[in-house]
Amino acid sequence: MRSITIRRPDDWHVHFRDGAVLQQVVPFTARVFGRAIVMPNLTPPVTNAATAASYRDRIMSAVPTGVAFTPLMTCYLTDDTDPSDLVRGHAGGVFTAAKLYPAHATTNSQHGVTAIEKIYPVLEAMAEHGIPLLTHGEITRAEVDIFDREKGFIDEVLIPVMERFPGLKVVMEHITTKQGVQVVRSYRGRMGATITPQHLLYNRNAIFQGGLRPHMYCLPVLKREEHRLALRAAATSGEASFFLGTDTAPHLQHLKEAACGCAGVFSAPVALQAYLKVFAEEGALDRFEAFASLNGPAFYGLPPNEEKVTFVEASTFLAERVRVESEGEIVPLFDGEMVDWAQARGA
Ligand code: NCD
Ligand code: ZN
Ligand code: ZN
């Protein structure tokens, strides 16, 4: 029986939502990961340090007792973001980073940035104070094919920003294409990328396998096989630019299985197992710790977690649906399926 022992991993891209959903989903992440970058796309969004601090308190109240977990908060950038509030929030330990949602690119992005020039003063301040910019990297013009939106963002927004603000550090969140892999490599040290389990495991056929599969729909949407293979090579390469970010994105079942279904895959209950499956298939378990536990903290300038955790190869059932009192259920990735790895007890 194979086993793997690594420093406790972190999740550099998480959606916890709020209220009853938050109470139910936080424990899945907190039990496995030491820290998580918490995305600010609530309704209303987390746009200033005061609301971020109280959101952090609500997250902490949902962490099971005896579990050590640190949420790292992010600021949702709008056309009107106040650079001085962001800088103060960062200096005061509330904000770890700020998130660029191009307006209407994804879930709850309607208050996002309508044109990148609008936030140039904010980007200037972020570069000066060492605040990383996290991006949902898709352009939104209606005429652009949905499968080309990441590439469009790289050419029209990302590269110009990298050139204009040489001091700015950027994370391209949830990269989905070989062009994403390429641009991250070309700005080594200044740019990092998270990669989700679903983009490593599936290509776009999964959305249409024998019928329409709403639980395979997320943004950026799954891409062609050649892109999945590029992502697998990047994740398992050990290169410091690529790190774990699940993009676990819970939506109630009836809002996904709908005429106009929400985007997002709820992976938190099985995320580590999903990544381990990929690394085992690629013969790269020796590089798993770099991806899961070392590269992310190094990029953010934080120490890796001290604690060690062990996973053993053992067929296990993990992915139960999550009941949210009076609201419905959330269907996880690997719903009803067995996974190949289990976290060793006490680890
Ligand atoms: C995310 C969500 O639901 O908040 N959905 C998704 O498909 N990834 C938003 C995001 O990360 O773009
Ligand atoms: Zn996104
Ligand atoms: Zn996300």
Short mmCIF file of C-alpha atoms and ligand atoms in Angstrom, two decimals:
data_model
loop_
_atom_site.label_atom_id
_atom_site.label_comp_id
_atom_site.label_asym_id
_atom_site.label_seq_id
_atom_site.Cartn_x
_atom_site.Cartn_y
_atom_site.Cartn_z
CA MET A 1 0.00 0.00 0.00
CA ARG A 2 1.52 3.30 -1.08
CA SER A 3 1.48 6.28 1.24
CA ILE A 4 2.64 9.86 0.96
CA THR A 5 3.63 12.24 3.76
CA ILE A 6 3.81 15.94 3.03
CA ARG A 7 3.67 19.22 4.88
CA ARG A 8 0.07 20.25 5.45
CA PRO A 9 -1.18 21.69 2.13
CA ASP A 10 -2.90 25.04 1.56
CA ASP A 11 -5.70 25.90 -0.87
CA TRP A 12 -4.93 29.11 -2.74
CA HIS A 13 -8.45 29.57 -4.23
CA VAL A 14 -11.64 28.87 -2.26
CA HIS A 15 -15.27 30.05 -2.23
CA PHE A 16 -16.90 29.73 1.19
CA ARG A 17 -20.03 31.84 0.48
CA ASP A 18 -21.82 33.01 3.62
CA GLY A 19 -24.61 32.13 6.07
CA ALA A 20 -25.87 28.55 6.22
CA VAL A 21 -23.75 27.40 3.26
CA LEU A 22 -20.57 28.77 4.85
CA GLN A 23 -21.29 26.85 8.07
CA GLN A 24 -21.55 23.61 6.10
CA VAL A 25 -18.63 23.95 3.69
CA VAL A 26 -15.84 25.51 5.78
CA PRO A 27 -15.09 22.28 7.75
CA PHE A 28 -14.23 20.34 4.55
CA THR A 29 -11.47 22.80 3.70
CA ALA A 30 -10.33 23.48 7.28
CA ARG A 31 -9.78 19.79 8.11
CA VAL A 32 -7.35 19.27 5.23
CA PHE A 33 -5.73 22.61 4.45
CA GLY A 34 -3.74 24.84 6.79
CA ARG A 35 -4.67 28.07 5.02
CA ALA A 36 -6.91 29.15 2.18
CA ILE A 37 -7.19 32.21 -0.01
CA VAL A 38 -10.85 33.15 0.37
CA MET A 39 -12.49 34.67 -2.67
CA PRO A 40 -14.56 37.84 -2.10
CA ASN A 41 -17.38 37.32 -4.63
CA LEU A 42 -20.25 37.38 -2.14
CA THR A 43 -23.46 39.34 -2.58
CA PRO A 44 -22.66 42.08 -1.78
CA PRO A 45 -18.95 41.59 -2.51
CA VAL A 46 -16.16 42.04 0.04
CA THR A 47 -14.78 45.37 -1.16
CA ASN A 48 -13.19 46.89 1.94
CA ALA A 49 -11.15 45.96 4.98
CA ALA A 50 -14.02 46.31 7.47
CA THR A 51 -16.31 43.83 5.68
CA ALA A 52 -13.37 41.48 5.10
CA ALA A 53 -12.54 41.44 8.81
CA SER A 54 -16.11 40.56 9.79
CA TYR A 55 -16.32 37.94 7.02
CA ARG A 56 -13.14 36.40 8.42
CA ASP A 57 -14.80 36.20 11.86
CA ARG A 58 -17.80 34.38 10.38
CA ILE A 59 -15.47 31.89 8.68
CA MET A 60 -13.57 31.28 11.93
CA SER A 61 -16.86 30.58 13.73
CA ALA A 62 -17.45 27.70 11.30
CA VAL A 63 -14.02 26.07 11.84
CA PRO A 64 -14.45 22.89 13.91
CA THR A 65 -12.95 23.08 17.40
CA GLY A 66 -9.44 21.73 17.63
CA VAL A 67 -8.74 22.43 13.95
CA ALA A 68 -6.02 24.99 13.14
CA PHE A 69 -7.01 26.87 10.01
CA THR A 70 -6.22 30.37 8.75
CA PRO A 71 -8.39 32.07 6.13
CA LEU A 72 -6.48 34.60 4.03
CA MET A 73 -8.77 37.38 2.87
CA THR A 74 -8.97 39.13 -0.49
CA CYS A 75 -10.44 42.43 -1.66
CA TYR A 76 -12.91 42.46 -4.56
CA LEU A 77 -11.74 45.20 -6.90
CA THR A 78 -14.31 47.53 -8.41
CA ASP A 79 -14.03 50.63 -10.59
CA ASP A 80 -14.23 52.60 -7.31
CA THR A 81 -11.79 50.70 -5.09
CA ASP A 82 -10.06 53.04 -2.66
CA PRO A 83 -6.32 52.30 -2.92
CA SER A 84 -5.64 53.65 0.57
CA ASP A 85 -8.23 51.35 2.21
CA LEU A 86 -6.67 48.40 0.40
CA VAL A 87 -3.14 49.38 1.41
CA ARG A 88 -4.21 49.96 5.04
CA GLY A 89 -6.11 46.66 5.08
CA HIS A 90 -3.03 44.86 3.78
CA ALA A 91 -0.68 46.57 6.26
CA GLY A 92 -3.14 45.76 9.08
CA GLY A 93 -3.12 42.06 8.24
CA VAL A 94 -6.68 41.83 6.92
CA PHE A 95 -5.97 41.55 3.19
CA THR A 96 -3.48 39.11 1.69
CA ALA A 97 -4.32 40.03 -1.92
CA ALA A 98 -6.88 41.71 -4.18
CA LYS A 99 -9.01 40.03 -6.84
CA LEU A 100 -9.76 41.28 -10.33
CA TYR A 101 -13.09 40.09 -11.69
CA PRO A 102 -13.70 41.56 -15.13
CA ALA A 103 -17.34 42.69 -14.91
CA HIS A 104 -19.74 39.85 -15.88
CA ALA A 105 -16.98 37.25 -16.31
CA THR A 106 -18.22 34.80 -13.67
CA THR A 107 -20.37 34.20 -10.55
CA ASN A 108 -21.19 37.49 -8.74
CA SER A 109 -18.88 39.55 -10.91
CA GLN A 110 -21.44 42.21 -11.85
CA HIS A 111 -19.67 44.74 -9.60
CA GLY A 112 -16.31 43.88 -11.14
CA VAL A 113 -13.96 46.06 -13.13
CA THR A 114 -15.44 47.39 -16.38
CA ALA A 115 -12.11 48.44 -17.95
CA ILE A 116 -8.63 47.72 -16.65
CA GLU A 117 -7.55 51.39 -16.96
CA LYS A 118 -10.07 52.27 -14.22
CA ILE A 119 -7.94 50.51 -11.63
CA TYR A 120 -4.48 51.66 -12.76
CA PRO A 121 -4.07 53.78 -9.59
CA VAL A 122 -4.97 50.73 -7.49
CA LEU A 123 -2.52 48.52 -9.39
CA GLU A 124 0.16 51.18 -8.91
CA ALA A 125 -0.41 51.12 -5.13
CA MET A 126 -0.46 47.30 -5.08
CA ALA A 127 2.87 47.13 -6.93
CA GLU A 128 4.37 49.65 -4.53
CA HIS A 129 3.17 47.83 -1.40
CA GLY A 130 3.71 44.27 -2.57
CA ILE A 131 0.02 43.28 -2.68
CA PRO A 132 -0.53 40.43 -5.16
CA LEU A 133 -3.19 40.78 -7.85
CA LEU A 134 -5.32 37.67 -8.34
CA THR A 135 -7.15 37.48 -11.65
CA HIS A 136 -10.17 35.75 -13.09
CA GLY A 137 -8.52 35.73 -16.49
CA GLU A 138 -11.25 35.97 -19.10
CA ILE A 139 -12.35 38.78 -21.35
CA THR A 140 -16.07 39.27 -21.54
CA ARG A 141 -16.98 40.81 -24.89
CA ALA A 142 -20.04 38.92 -26.08
CA GLU A 143 -18.63 38.24 -29.54
CA VAL A 144 -15.56 36.42 -28.19
CA ASP A 145 -15.92 32.63 -28.25
CA ILE A 146 -16.19 31.28 -24.70
CA PHE A 147 -13.32 28.85 -25.33
CA ASP A 148 -11.01 31.74 -26.36
CA ARG A 149 -11.68 34.09 -23.47
CA GLU A 150 -8.62 33.14 -21.42
CA LYS A 151 -6.31 33.63 -24.37
CA GLY A 152 -7.97 36.99 -25.05
CA PHE A 153 -7.39 38.07 -21.46
CA ILE A 154 -3.72 37.14 -21.64
CA ASP A 155 -3.17 39.18 -24.81
CA GLU A 156 -5.43 42.16 -24.10
CA VAL A 157 -5.18 42.61 -20.32
CA LEU A 158 -2.58 40.47 -18.58
CA ILE A 159 0.55 41.12 -20.66
CA PRO A 160 -0.12 44.88 -20.88
CA VAL A 161 -0.55 45.00 -17.06
CA MET A 162 2.64 43.00 -16.48
CA GLU A 163 4.55 45.40 -18.74
CA ARG A 164 3.03 48.57 -17.30
CA PHE A 165 3.55 47.60 -13.62
CA PRO A 166 6.89 45.76 -13.43
CA GLY A 167 6.68 45.58 -9.62
CA LEU A 168 3.28 43.87 -9.57
CA LYS A 169 2.96 40.20 -8.63
CA VAL A 170 0.06 38.40 -10.29
CA VAL A 171 -1.67 35.06 -9.84
CA MET A 172 -3.58 33.84 -12.83
CA GLU A 173 -6.30 31.91 -11.05
CA HIS A 174 -7.60 28.58 -12.33
CA ILE A 175 -5.62 28.48 -15.59
CA THR A 176 -7.27 26.29 -18.22
CA THR A 177 -5.17 26.57 -21.39
CA LYS A 178 -1.69 25.93 -22.74
CA GLN A 179 -1.47 29.68 -23.38
CA GLY A 180 -2.06 30.18 -19.65
CA VAL A 181 0.77 27.78 -18.82
CA GLN A 182 3.03 29.54 -21.29
CA VAL A 183 2.46 33.09 -20.05
CA VAL A 184 2.98 32.05 -16.42
CA ARG A 185 6.29 30.44 -17.35
CA SER A 186 7.35 33.55 -19.27
CA TYR A 187 7.00 35.74 -16.14
CA ARG A 188 8.63 33.30 -13.72
CA GLY A 189 8.93 34.76 -10.23
CA ARG A 190 6.38 37.53 -10.86
CA MET A 191 3.46 35.40 -11.95
CA GLY A 192 1.99 32.27 -10.43
CA ALA A 193 -1.02 30.14 -11.28
CA THR A 194 -3.51 27.97 -9.47
CA ILE A 195 -4.85 24.86 -11.19
CA THR A 196 -8.15 23.18 -10.24
CA PRO A 197 -8.75 19.43 -9.96
CA GLN A 198 -11.47 19.49 -12.62
CA HIS A 199 -9.23 21.10 -15.23
CA LEU A 200 -6.60 18.41 -14.59
CA LEU A 201 -9.09 15.53 -14.68
CA TYR A 202 -11.52 16.42 -17.46
CA ASN A 203 -11.72 18.02 -20.86
CA ARG A 204 -14.79 19.69 -22.34
CA ASN A 205 -16.35 16.39 -23.39
CA ALA A 206 -17.22 15.88 -19.72
CA ILE A 207 -19.85 18.64 -19.95
CA PHE A 208 -21.71 16.70 -22.65
CA GLN A 209 -21.08 13.05 -21.67
CA GLY A 210 -24.33 11.29 -22.69
CA GLY A 211 -26.32 14.45 -21.95
CA LEU A 212 -25.83 17.84 -20.38
CA ARG A 213 -23.84 17.64 -17.13
CA PRO A 214 -24.41 20.80 -15.11
CA HIS A 215 -22.05 19.72 -12.33
CA MET A 216 -19.17 19.74 -14.82
CA TYR A 217 -19.87 23.36 -15.73
CA CYS A 218 -17.51 25.90 -14.24
CA LEU A 219 -15.73 29.03 -15.39
CA PRO A 220 -13.42 29.22 -17.13
CA VAL A 221 -15.16 26.36 -18.89
CA LEU A 222 -13.34 23.01 -19.39
CA LYS A 223 -11.20 23.06 -22.54
CA ARG A 224 -9.86 20.67 -25.21
CA GLU A 225 -7.66 17.69 -24.35
CA GLU A 226 -4.43 19.40 -25.49
CA HIS A 227 -4.99 22.05 -22.83
CA ARG A 228 -5.69 19.51 -20.10
CA LEU A 229 -2.43 17.75 -20.95
CA ALA A 230 -0.50 21.05 -20.74
CA LEU A 231 -2.02 21.70 -17.32
CA ARG A 232 -1.12 18.22 -16.08
CA ALA A 233 2.46 18.67 -17.23
CA ALA A 234 2.68 22.07 -15.50
CA ALA A 235 1.14 20.93 -12.20
CA THR A 236 3.33 17.84 -11.94
CA SER A 237 6.52 19.57 -13.13
CA GLY A 238 7.50 20.78 -9.68
CA GLU A 239 7.99 24.29 -11.15
CA ALA A 240 7.52 26.94 -8.46
CA SER A 241 4.99 28.93 -10.53
CA PHE A 242 2.20 26.36 -10.27
CA PHE A 243 0.27 25.63 -7.09
CA LEU A 244 -2.87 24.11 -5.65
CA GLY A 245 -6.08 26.15 -5.81
CA THR A 246 -9.24 24.09 -5.92
CA ASP A 247 -11.71 26.85 -6.84
CA THR A 248 -14.20 24.83 -4.78
CA ALA A 249 -17.42 26.68 -5.62
CA PRO A 250 -20.55 25.42 -3.86
CA HIS A 251 -23.93 26.14 -5.46
CA LEU A 252 -27.22 24.59 -4.35
CA GLN A 253 -28.26 21.66 -6.51
CA HIS A 254 -31.41 23.33 -7.86
CA LEU A 255 -29.37 26.35 -8.98
CA LYS A 256 -27.00 24.14 -10.99
CA GLU A 257 -29.61 21.78 -12.39
CA ALA A 258 -31.58 24.62 -13.92
CA ALA A 259 -32.43 26.16 -17.30
CA CYS A 260 -29.63 28.66 -16.64
CA GLY A 261 -27.32 26.85 -14.26
CA CYS A 262 -24.64 28.41 -12.06
CA ALA A 263 -20.94 27.92 -12.80
CA GLY A 264 -18.79 26.14 -10.25
CA VAL A 265 -17.62 22.72 -9.06
CA PHE A 266 -17.83 21.93 -5.33
CA SER A 267 -14.65 19.95 -4.79
CA ALA A 268 -13.69 20.60 -1.17
CA PRO A 269 -14.70 17.15 0.22
CA VAL A 270 -12.50 15.29 -2.29
CA ALA A 271 -10.04 17.89 -3.52
CA LEU A 272 -6.84 16.42 -2.11
CA GLN A 273 -7.83 12.97 -3.38
CA ALA A 274 -8.58 14.38 -6.83
CA TYR A 275 -5.14 15.96 -7.08
CA LEU A 276 -3.46 12.80 -5.74
CA LYS A 277 -5.17 10.78 -8.46
CA VAL A 278 -3.61 13.05 -11.09
CA PHE A 279 -0.13 12.93 -9.56
CA ALA A 280 -0.30 9.13 -9.14
CA GLU A 281 -1.40 8.69 -12.77
CA GLU A 282 1.49 10.90 -13.91
CA GLY A 283 4.03 9.04 -11.75
CA ALA A 284 4.76 12.32 -10.00
CA LEU A 285 3.86 11.72 -6.35
CA ASP A 286 7.38 12.87 -5.45
CA ARG A 287 6.46 16.33 -6.78
CA PHE A 288 3.08 16.54 -5.05
CA GLU A 289 4.40 18.35 -1.96
CA ALA A 290 5.85 21.15 -4.11
CA PHE A 291 2.48 21.75 -5.79
CA ALA A 292 0.31 21.33 -2.70
CA SER A 293 2.39 22.68 0.16
CA LEU A 294 5.51 24.58 -0.92
CA ASN A 295 5.07 26.61 -4.12
CA GLY A 296 2.02 28.59 -2.96
CA PRO A 297 3.50 29.88 0.32
CA ALA A 298 6.79 30.65 -1.44
CA PHE A 299 4.96 32.80 -4.01
CA TYR A 300 3.03 34.67 -1.30
CA GLY A 301 6.17 35.09 0.83
CA LEU A 302 4.81 32.94 3.66
CA PRO A 303 6.46 30.01 5.43
CA PRO A 304 5.18 26.53 4.53
CA ASN A 305 3.11 24.78 7.19
CA GLU A 306 5.23 22.89 9.75
CA GLU A 307 2.80 20.05 10.39
CA LYS A 308 2.98 16.84 8.32
CA VAL A 309 0.01 14.91 6.96
CA THR A 310 -0.10 11.40 5.52
CA PHE A 311 -2.35 9.96 2.83
CA VAL A 312 -2.57 6.22 2.17
CA GLU A 313 -3.75 4.49 -0.98
CA ALA A 314 -7.08 2.98 0.06
CA SER A 315 -10.43 2.88 -1.68
CA THR A 316 -12.67 5.20 0.31
CA PHE A 317 -16.10 6.81 0.07
CA LEU A 318 -15.96 10.51 0.83
CA ALA A 319 -18.26 12.55 -1.31
CA GLU A 320 -21.60 12.74 0.40
CA ARG A 321 -23.99 15.44 -0.64
CA VAL A 322 -24.01 18.35 1.75
CA ARG A 323 -27.36 19.30 3.28
CA VAL A 324 -27.96 22.97 3.91
CA GLU A 325 -30.80 23.48 6.38
CA SER A 326 -34.03 24.55 4.58
CA GLU A 327 -32.10 25.50 1.41
CA GLY A 328 -31.30 22.19 -0.28
CA GLU A 329 -28.24 20.11 -1.10
CA ILE A 330 -24.85 20.69 -2.68
CA VAL A 331 -23.55 18.00 -5.03
CA PRO A 332 -19.78 17.47 -4.76
CA LEU A 333 -17.22 16.40 -7.32
CA PHE A 334 -17.06 12.55 -7.44
CA ASP A 335 -20.66 12.45 -6.16
CA GLY A 336 -21.34 8.86 -5.07
CA GLU A 337 -17.97 7.57 -6.31
CA MET A 338 -15.07 5.96 -4.47
CA VAL A 339 -11.71 7.75 -4.25
CA ASP A 340 -8.28 6.07 -4.14
CA TRP A 341 -6.71 7.88 -1.18
CA ALA A 342 -7.55 8.40 2.48
CA GLN A 343 -6.06 10.79 5.00
CA ALA A 344 -4.30 8.77 7.72
CA ARG A 345 -6.00 9.16 11.10
CA GLY A 346 -4.42 11.70 13.40
CA ALA A 347 -2.67 13.20 10.40
C1 NCD B 1 -16.88 30.55 -9.11
C2 NCD B 1 -18.02 30.76 -8.14
O1 NCD B 1 -19.04 30.09 -8.24
O2 NCD B 1 -17.90 31.63 -7.27
N1 NCD B 1 -17.36 29.72 -10.19
C3 NCD B 1 -16.60 29.03 -11.09
O3 NCD B 1 -17.17 28.44 -11.99
N2 NCD B 1 -15.30 28.95 -10.99
C4 NCD B 1 -16.35 31.86 -9.58
C5 NCD B 1 -14.99 31.81 -10.20
O4 NCD B 1 -14.03 31.35 -9.60
O5 NCD B 1 -14.86 32.25 -11.37
ZN ZN B 2 -12.85 32.77 -11.45
ZN ZN B 3 -13.14 30.75 -8.06
#
